[in-house]
Amino acid sequence: MLHKLDIKAFFFNAKTDYLPYYKQFTFTLESEASVQELLARIQEANENFAYPQSNLVLKINSWVVEGTQTIGSLVQRLGTSWQIDPVSSYRANHGLCINDADFMQSFALLAPYAREEDAAFYKTLYALHYASRTELFVREYIGDAVLVLAHKMITEGSEHKESILKAITSAESGLLDCEYENGLFEAQDHSKAIAELKAMVTEDDTPSLCTKLMQRFCKEKTPPKRVAQTIKNLSEKQVAHYFAHASHDAMHARITEKGMKGIHFASANKLCGLGILKDNKVLAFKKAGAILLDAFDCGAEVLIVEDLDALEMFQKHFSAIEKTVGREMIGLELIWAEDFIAQISKS
């Protein structure tokens, strides 16, 4: 089957360009053709376009894609309008080619404890390293790949467990900054491995006997009963839905059924920093701010938040989030999904 693709391709040459730019192309390719074949076609059309000849990994519509991926599989999920970017725009030096020295620099943290097979395994995680969402907020982040390797080494019985854990937590931005999200087109879920690593690091933080006794005999204050929230003139406002890893379908149907103006924004399915709030507030606020700003800039007047804990984080730290991202979001109202449903059900 043939697919007509509308391509917006990234161009940049560190030797001649001050800023990157994009050029538009249209190509027709077979479903079975690979991304690498598409890139070759772009280069034929414009000799200034460049892409790696090895470790071919790039971003298409923000998803990390390998060069062997077929056109048909991408069209099925992404449609036929694509924006092609380097896997790390920050590290780009010529087109899609990047300075990837950081990949092996991260491995160097574990190299003293690694076997040959560990090094070989790590090299298979090249795409995963650059799919790390945390790196978008902290450039010094060591990457998800080295954390996956650390977990593998420890669970396979490495005698260097403590040294490995120290290496991945003492880095400028390491394990405790990781809130794992899949950024790969061919999805991988390493959240269990990351959670287990964090549990290993914090296992010494268990309460002492004295603390446990105090917790047992000291009465805890009963939290106040939550009062359902309502929003004035809700039916007249533009609403967006932040659902993270939940589903958007049911909420989309309700918004449509009520004839309300629904706003879609790219980061609606991303994590908001709740999982790292305790360990790195600034990073958590950056992640939360990116989501709130995305919804706000897309025109949302009301943001429906699926998860109550995420909503409470947004509300409690709203001013701090604004300060962290350097923007005010005047007029953006937040509401829990269940409160939203209850309110529109009465209208």
Short mmCIF file of C-alpha atoms in Angstrom, two decimals:
data_model
loop_
_atom_site.label_atom_id
_atom_site.label_comp_id
_atom_site.label_asym_id
_atom_site.label_seq_id
_atom_site.Cartn_x
_atom_site.Cartn_y
_atom_site.Cartn_z
CA MET A 1 0.00 0.00 0.00
CA LEU A 2 1.27 3.47 -0.89
CA HIS A 3 1.28 6.35 1.60
CA LYS A 4 1.61 10.02 0.70
CA LEU A 5 3.57 11.68 3.50
CA ASP A 6 3.75 15.37 4.36
CA ILE A 7 7.11 15.84 6.03
CA LYS A 8 8.47 18.73 8.08
CA ALA A 9 12.18 17.95 8.46
CA PHE A 10 14.73 19.44 10.85
CA PHE A 11 17.81 21.17 9.41
CA PHE A 12 20.81 22.47 11.30
CA ASN A 13 24.55 22.66 10.77
CA ALA A 14 26.52 23.82 13.80
CA LYS A 15 29.27 25.12 11.51
CA THR A 16 27.06 27.41 9.44
CA ASP A 17 23.69 27.90 11.15
CA TYR A 18 22.85 29.99 14.18
CA LEU A 19 19.44 28.37 14.69
CA PRO A 20 17.73 25.23 13.38
CA TYR A 21 14.99 25.46 10.76
CA TYR A 22 12.52 23.17 8.99
CA LYS A 23 11.78 22.37 5.36
CA GLN A 24 8.65 20.80 3.91
CA PHE A 25 8.64 17.70 1.69
CA THR A 26 6.06 15.35 0.20
CA PHE A 27 6.90 11.73 -0.60
CA THR A 28 4.97 8.61 -1.50
CA LEU A 29 6.32 5.37 -0.05
CA GLU A 30 5.21 1.77 0.34
CA SER A 31 4.03 0.50 3.73
CA GLU A 32 7.00 -1.86 3.89
CA ALA A 33 9.56 0.92 3.31
CA SER A 34 11.66 1.90 6.32
CA VAL A 35 12.25 5.23 7.99
CA GLN A 36 15.85 5.01 6.79
CA GLU A 37 14.60 4.88 3.20
CA LEU A 38 12.49 7.98 3.84
CA LEU A 39 15.52 9.84 5.20
CA ALA A 40 17.51 8.87 2.13
CA ARG A 41 14.76 10.35 -0.04
CA ILE A 42 14.91 13.61 1.91
CA GLN A 43 18.68 13.72 1.46
CA GLU A 44 18.28 13.13 -2.28
CA ALA A 45 15.91 16.09 -2.42
CA ASN A 46 18.17 18.32 -0.31
CA GLU A 47 21.86 17.55 0.12
CA ASN A 48 22.04 19.66 3.28
CA PHE A 49 19.93 17.13 5.15
CA ALA A 50 21.98 14.74 7.28
CA TYR A 51 21.22 11.67 9.37
CA PRO A 52 23.32 9.08 11.26
CA GLN A 53 24.60 6.07 9.36
CA SER A 54 24.71 4.00 12.55
CA ASN A 55 22.58 4.07 15.70
CA LEU A 56 19.83 5.60 13.57
CA VAL A 57 17.33 6.92 16.08
CA LEU A 58 15.18 10.02 15.62
CA LYS A 59 11.92 11.61 16.69
CA ILE A 60 8.77 11.57 14.60
CA ASN A 61 5.93 13.61 16.08
CA SER A 62 7.83 13.50 19.41
CA TRP A 63 8.05 9.67 19.47
CA VAL A 64 11.50 8.08 19.47
CA VAL A 65 11.70 5.89 16.39
CA GLU A 66 14.42 3.59 15.07
CA GLY A 67 15.49 3.65 11.44
CA THR A 68 14.17 0.15 10.78
CA GLN A 69 10.59 1.10 11.66
CA THR A 70 8.21 0.65 8.73
CA ILE A 71 6.27 3.51 7.19
CA GLY A 72 3.00 1.58 7.42
CA SER A 73 3.26 1.03 11.18
CA LEU A 74 3.92 4.73 11.73
CA VAL A 75 1.06 5.85 9.48
CA GLN A 76 -1.33 3.58 11.36
CA ARG A 77 -0.72 5.48 14.61
CA LEU A 78 0.55 8.90 13.57
CA GLY A 79 -1.25 9.59 10.32
CA THR A 80 0.60 11.01 7.31
CA SER A 81 1.75 14.43 8.58
CA TRP A 82 5.10 14.06 10.33
CA GLN A 83 7.60 16.34 11.99
CA ILE A 84 11.07 14.81 11.97
CA ASP A 85 13.56 15.91 14.63
CA PRO A 86 16.87 14.71 16.06
CA VAL A 87 16.43 12.36 18.98
CA SER A 88 17.96 15.18 21.05
CA SER A 89 17.68 18.64 19.51
CA TYR A 90 19.93 20.01 22.22
CA ARG A 91 22.75 17.69 21.10
CA ALA A 92 22.23 18.09 17.34
CA ASN A 93 25.29 19.16 15.35
CA HIS A 94 24.29 18.35 11.76
CA GLY A 95 20.72 17.54 10.83
CA LEU A 96 19.64 14.45 12.76
CA CYS A 97 23.24 13.66 13.75
CA ILE A 98 23.96 14.34 17.41
CA ASN A 99 26.87 14.39 19.80
CA ASP A 100 26.06 11.17 21.65
CA ALA A 101 29.08 11.10 23.97
CA ASP A 102 26.69 11.28 26.92
CA PHE A 103 25.45 7.75 26.17
CA MET A 104 28.76 6.13 27.09
CA GLN A 105 29.44 8.72 29.79
CA SER A 106 26.40 7.35 31.60
CA PHE A 107 27.69 3.80 31.18
CA ALA A 108 30.99 4.91 32.74
CA LEU A 109 29.14 5.19 36.07
CA LEU A 110 28.72 1.41 36.11
CA ALA A 111 31.71 0.38 34.00
CA PRO A 112 33.89 -0.60 37.02
CA TYR A 113 31.26 -3.17 38.03
CA ALA A 114 30.10 -4.31 34.59
CA ARG A 115 30.87 -7.51 32.72
CA GLU A 116 31.30 -7.71 28.95
CA GLU A 117 27.73 -8.92 28.59
CA ASP A 118 26.52 -5.93 30.62
CA ALA A 119 28.29 -3.55 28.24
CA ALA A 120 26.80 -5.37 25.26
CA PHE A 121 23.31 -5.18 26.78
CA TYR A 122 23.69 -1.47 27.49
CA LYS A 123 24.49 -0.76 23.84
CA THR A 124 21.10 -2.22 22.89
CA LEU A 125 19.46 0.50 25.02
CA TYR A 126 20.63 3.42 22.86
CA ALA A 127 17.10 4.43 21.84
CA LEU A 128 15.84 4.10 25.41
CA HIS A 129 18.57 6.44 26.65
CA TYR A 130 17.36 9.22 24.37
CA ALA A 131 13.69 8.51 25.05
CA SER A 132 14.15 9.60 28.67
CA ARG A 133 11.59 12.35 29.30
CA THR A 134 13.47 13.65 32.34
CA GLU A 135 16.27 14.82 30.03
CA LEU A 136 13.86 17.38 28.57
CA PHE A 137 13.90 19.13 31.94
CA VAL A 138 17.38 18.29 33.26
CA ARG A 139 20.11 18.00 30.64
CA GLU A 140 22.48 16.37 33.11
CA TYR A 141 20.12 13.43 33.67
CA ILE A 142 21.97 10.12 33.30
CA GLY A 143 19.17 8.51 31.29
CA ASP A 144 16.75 5.65 31.82
CA ALA A 145 19.00 3.14 30.03
CA VAL A 146 21.73 3.07 32.67
CA LEU A 147 19.07 2.61 35.36
CA VAL A 148 17.67 -0.39 33.50
CA LEU A 149 21.20 -1.78 33.27
CA ALA A 150 21.76 -1.19 36.99
CA HIS A 151 18.59 -3.10 37.81
CA LYS A 152 19.64 -5.98 35.57
CA MET A 153 23.10 -6.18 37.16
CA ILE A 154 21.71 -6.15 40.70
CA THR A 155 18.92 -8.66 40.08
CA GLU A 156 21.41 -10.98 38.40
CA GLY A 157 23.37 -11.05 41.65
CA SER A 158 26.16 -8.50 41.23
CA GLU A 159 28.37 -8.35 44.30
CA HIS A 160 28.64 -4.59 43.75
CA LYS A 161 25.02 -3.76 44.59
CA GLU A 162 25.81 -0.94 47.02
CA SER A 163 28.36 0.64 44.69
CA ILE A 164 25.93 0.46 41.77
CA LEU A 165 23.16 2.11 43.79
CA LYS A 166 25.55 4.81 44.97
CA ALA A 167 26.69 5.48 41.40
CA ILE A 168 23.18 6.02 40.04
CA THR A 169 21.99 8.12 42.98
CA SER A 170 25.04 10.32 43.57
CA ALA A 171 25.10 11.58 39.97
CA GLU A 172 24.01 15.20 39.49
CA SER A 173 20.67 13.96 38.15
CA GLY A 174 20.10 10.27 38.65
CA LEU A 175 17.66 7.64 39.88
CA LEU A 176 15.61 9.85 42.19
CA ASP A 177 14.86 12.24 39.32
CA CYS A 178 13.34 9.45 37.24
CA GLU A 179 9.58 9.29 36.78
CA TYR A 180 9.56 6.65 34.08
CA GLU A 181 7.50 7.33 30.97
CA ASN A 182 7.67 5.45 27.71
CA GLY A 183 8.83 7.71 24.90
CA LEU A 184 9.51 4.95 22.40
CA PHE A 185 7.23 4.30 19.45
CA GLU A 186 7.78 0.60 20.13
CA ALA A 187 6.73 0.81 23.75
CA GLN A 188 8.84 -0.49 26.62
CA ASP A 189 7.70 -0.41 30.24
CA HIS A 190 10.54 -0.24 32.75
CA SER A 191 8.51 1.36 35.54
CA LYS A 192 8.70 -1.78 37.71
CA ALA A 193 12.50 -1.88 37.46
CA ILE A 194 12.78 1.82 38.38
CA ALA A 195 10.41 1.37 41.33
CA GLU A 196 12.44 -1.59 42.59
CA LEU A 197 15.67 0.41 42.37
CA LYS A 198 14.12 3.25 44.35
CA ALA A 199 12.90 0.77 46.96
CA MET A 200 16.47 -0.55 47.31
CA VAL A 201 17.77 2.98 47.87
CA THR A 202 15.13 3.86 50.45
CA GLU A 203 14.96 0.53 52.26
CA ASP A 204 17.22 1.92 55.00
CA ASP A 205 14.75 4.73 55.62
CA THR A 206 12.27 2.50 57.47
CA PRO A 207 11.00 4.06 60.72
CA SER A 208 12.79 3.19 63.95
CA LEU A 209 10.99 1.31 66.74
CA CYS A 210 10.64 4.57 68.66
CA THR A 211 9.07 6.29 65.67
CA LYS A 212 6.69 3.39 65.13
CA LEU A 213 5.56 3.53 68.77
CA MET A 214 5.00 7.28 68.56
CA GLN A 215 2.98 6.86 65.40
CA ARG A 216 0.90 4.17 67.07
CA PHE A 217 0.03 6.07 70.22
CA CYS A 218 -0.14 9.63 68.91
CA LYS A 219 -3.52 10.45 67.50
CA GLU A 220 -3.41 11.57 63.91
CA LYS A 221 -5.57 14.48 62.90
CA THR A 222 -8.49 13.42 60.77
CA PRO A 223 -8.21 15.22 57.45
CA PRO A 224 -11.15 17.52 56.71
CA LYS A 225 -13.86 16.04 54.53
CA ARG A 226 -13.39 17.05 50.94
CA VAL A 227 -16.03 19.40 49.53
CA ALA A 228 -17.02 18.91 45.91
CA GLN A 229 -15.88 21.75 43.68
CA THR A 230 -17.98 23.54 41.08
CA ILE A 231 -17.05 26.07 38.42
CA LYS A 232 -19.19 29.06 37.55
CA ASN A 233 -20.53 29.18 33.97
CA LEU A 234 -18.78 25.89 33.23
CA SER A 235 -20.82 25.13 30.11
CA GLU A 236 -19.57 28.33 28.47
CA LYS A 237 -15.88 27.61 29.02
CA GLN A 238 -13.26 25.76 27.00
CA VAL A 239 -12.20 22.61 28.81
CA ALA A 240 -9.19 20.32 28.56
CA HIS A 241 -8.65 16.93 30.18
CA TYR A 242 -5.40 15.92 31.86
CA PHE A 243 -5.50 12.13 32.13
CA ALA A 244 -1.82 11.03 32.26
CA HIS A 245 -1.84 7.23 31.90
CA ALA A 246 -5.61 6.84 32.29
CA SER A 247 -8.08 6.91 29.39
CA HIS A 248 -9.48 10.00 27.71
CA ASP A 249 -12.25 8.33 25.70
CA ALA A 250 -15.08 8.46 28.27
CA MET A 251 -14.37 12.08 29.20
CA HIS A 252 -14.16 13.08 25.55
CA ALA A 253 -17.57 11.52 24.98
CA ARG A 254 -19.09 13.43 27.92
CA ILE A 255 -17.65 16.75 26.78
CA THR A 256 -18.93 16.16 23.25
CA GLU A 257 -22.34 15.04 24.49
CA LYS A 258 -22.77 18.29 26.43
CA GLY A 259 -21.79 20.35 23.40
CA MET A 260 -18.82 21.87 25.22
CA LYS A 261 -15.65 23.11 23.54
CA GLY A 262 -12.95 20.52 24.21
CA ILE A 263 -9.30 21.53 23.95
CA HIS A 264 -6.66 18.94 23.08
CA PHE A 265 -3.07 19.44 24.19
CA ALA A 266 0.03 17.33 23.56
CA SER A 267 1.09 16.68 27.15
CA ALA A 268 -2.32 15.49 28.37
CA ASN A 269 -0.94 11.95 28.69
CA LYS A 270 2.37 12.84 30.39
CA LEU A 271 3.26 12.44 34.06
CA CYS A 272 3.20 15.60 36.15
CA GLY A 273 6.04 15.07 38.63
CA LEU A 274 3.88 13.71 41.43
CA GLY A 275 6.10 10.63 41.71
CA ILE A 276 9.24 12.70 42.33
CA LEU A 277 7.73 15.53 44.38
CA LYS A 278 9.35 14.32 47.59
CA ASP A 279 12.82 13.88 46.08
CA ASN A 280 13.04 16.86 43.72
CA LYS A 281 10.41 19.57 44.07
CA VAL A 282 11.91 21.84 41.44
CA LEU A 283 11.89 19.12 38.79
CA ALA A 284 8.37 18.10 39.80
CA PHE A 285 7.21 21.70 39.44
CA LYS A 286 8.87 21.96 36.02
CA LYS A 287 6.99 18.87 34.84
CA ALA A 288 3.71 20.05 36.32
CA GLY A 289 4.22 23.50 34.85
CA ALA A 290 4.86 22.10 31.38
CA ILE A 291 1.48 20.35 31.47
CA LEU A 292 -0.46 23.30 32.88
CA LEU A 293 1.16 25.74 30.45
CA ASP A 294 0.49 23.45 27.51
CA ALA A 295 -3.22 23.31 28.35
CA PHE A 296 -3.34 27.05 29.07
CA ASP A 297 -1.53 28.04 25.87
CA CYS A 298 -3.84 25.83 23.82
CA GLY A 299 -6.79 27.85 25.07
CA ALA A 300 -8.10 25.85 28.02
CA GLU A 301 -10.02 27.86 30.60
CA VAL A 302 -10.78 24.80 32.72
CA LEU A 303 -8.46 21.83 33.19
CA ILE A 304 -10.19 18.61 34.22
CA VAL A 305 -7.70 16.52 36.22
CA GLU A 306 -8.35 12.79 36.26
CA ASP A 307 -6.25 11.94 39.32
CA LEU A 308 -7.17 13.56 42.64
CA ASP A 309 -3.60 13.46 43.97
CA ALA A 310 -2.36 15.26 40.86
CA LEU A 311 -5.10 17.87 41.24
CA GLU A 312 -4.17 18.49 44.87
CA MET A 313 -0.52 18.85 43.89
CA PHE A 314 -1.43 21.42 41.22
CA GLN A 315 -3.67 23.37 43.59
CA LYS A 316 -1.37 23.29 46.62
CA HIS A 317 1.72 24.34 44.68
CA PHE A 318 0.16 26.45 41.91
CA SER A 319 2.05 29.64 42.79
CA ALA A 320 5.35 27.77 43.17
CA ILE A 321 4.78 26.07 39.81
CA GLU A 322 4.15 29.45 38.17
CA LYS A 323 7.37 30.82 39.68
CA THR A 324 9.34 27.77 38.55
CA VAL A 325 8.24 28.05 34.92
CA GLY A 326 8.31 31.85 34.93
CA ARG A 327 4.74 32.27 33.72
CA GLU A 328 1.40 33.19 35.24
CA MET A 329 -1.67 31.22 34.21
CA ILE A 330 -4.32 33.76 35.09
CA GLY A 331 -7.84 32.45 34.70
CA LEU A 332 -6.98 28.75 34.45
CA GLU A 333 -9.37 26.83 36.70
CA LEU A 334 -8.77 23.27 37.88
CA ILE A 335 -11.38 20.65 38.71
CA TRP A 336 -11.32 16.96 39.61
CA ALA A 337 -12.83 14.70 36.95
CA GLU A 338 -15.50 13.35 39.31
CA ASP A 339 -16.57 16.85 40.35
CA PHE A 340 -16.75 17.86 36.69
CA ILE A 341 -18.95 14.88 35.84
CA ALA A 342 -21.21 15.57 38.83
CA GLN A 343 -21.63 19.21 37.80
CA ILE A 344 -22.41 18.63 34.13
CA SER A 345 -24.78 15.79 35.03
CA LYS A 346 -27.02 18.32 36.78
CA SER A 347 -27.24 20.61 33.78
#
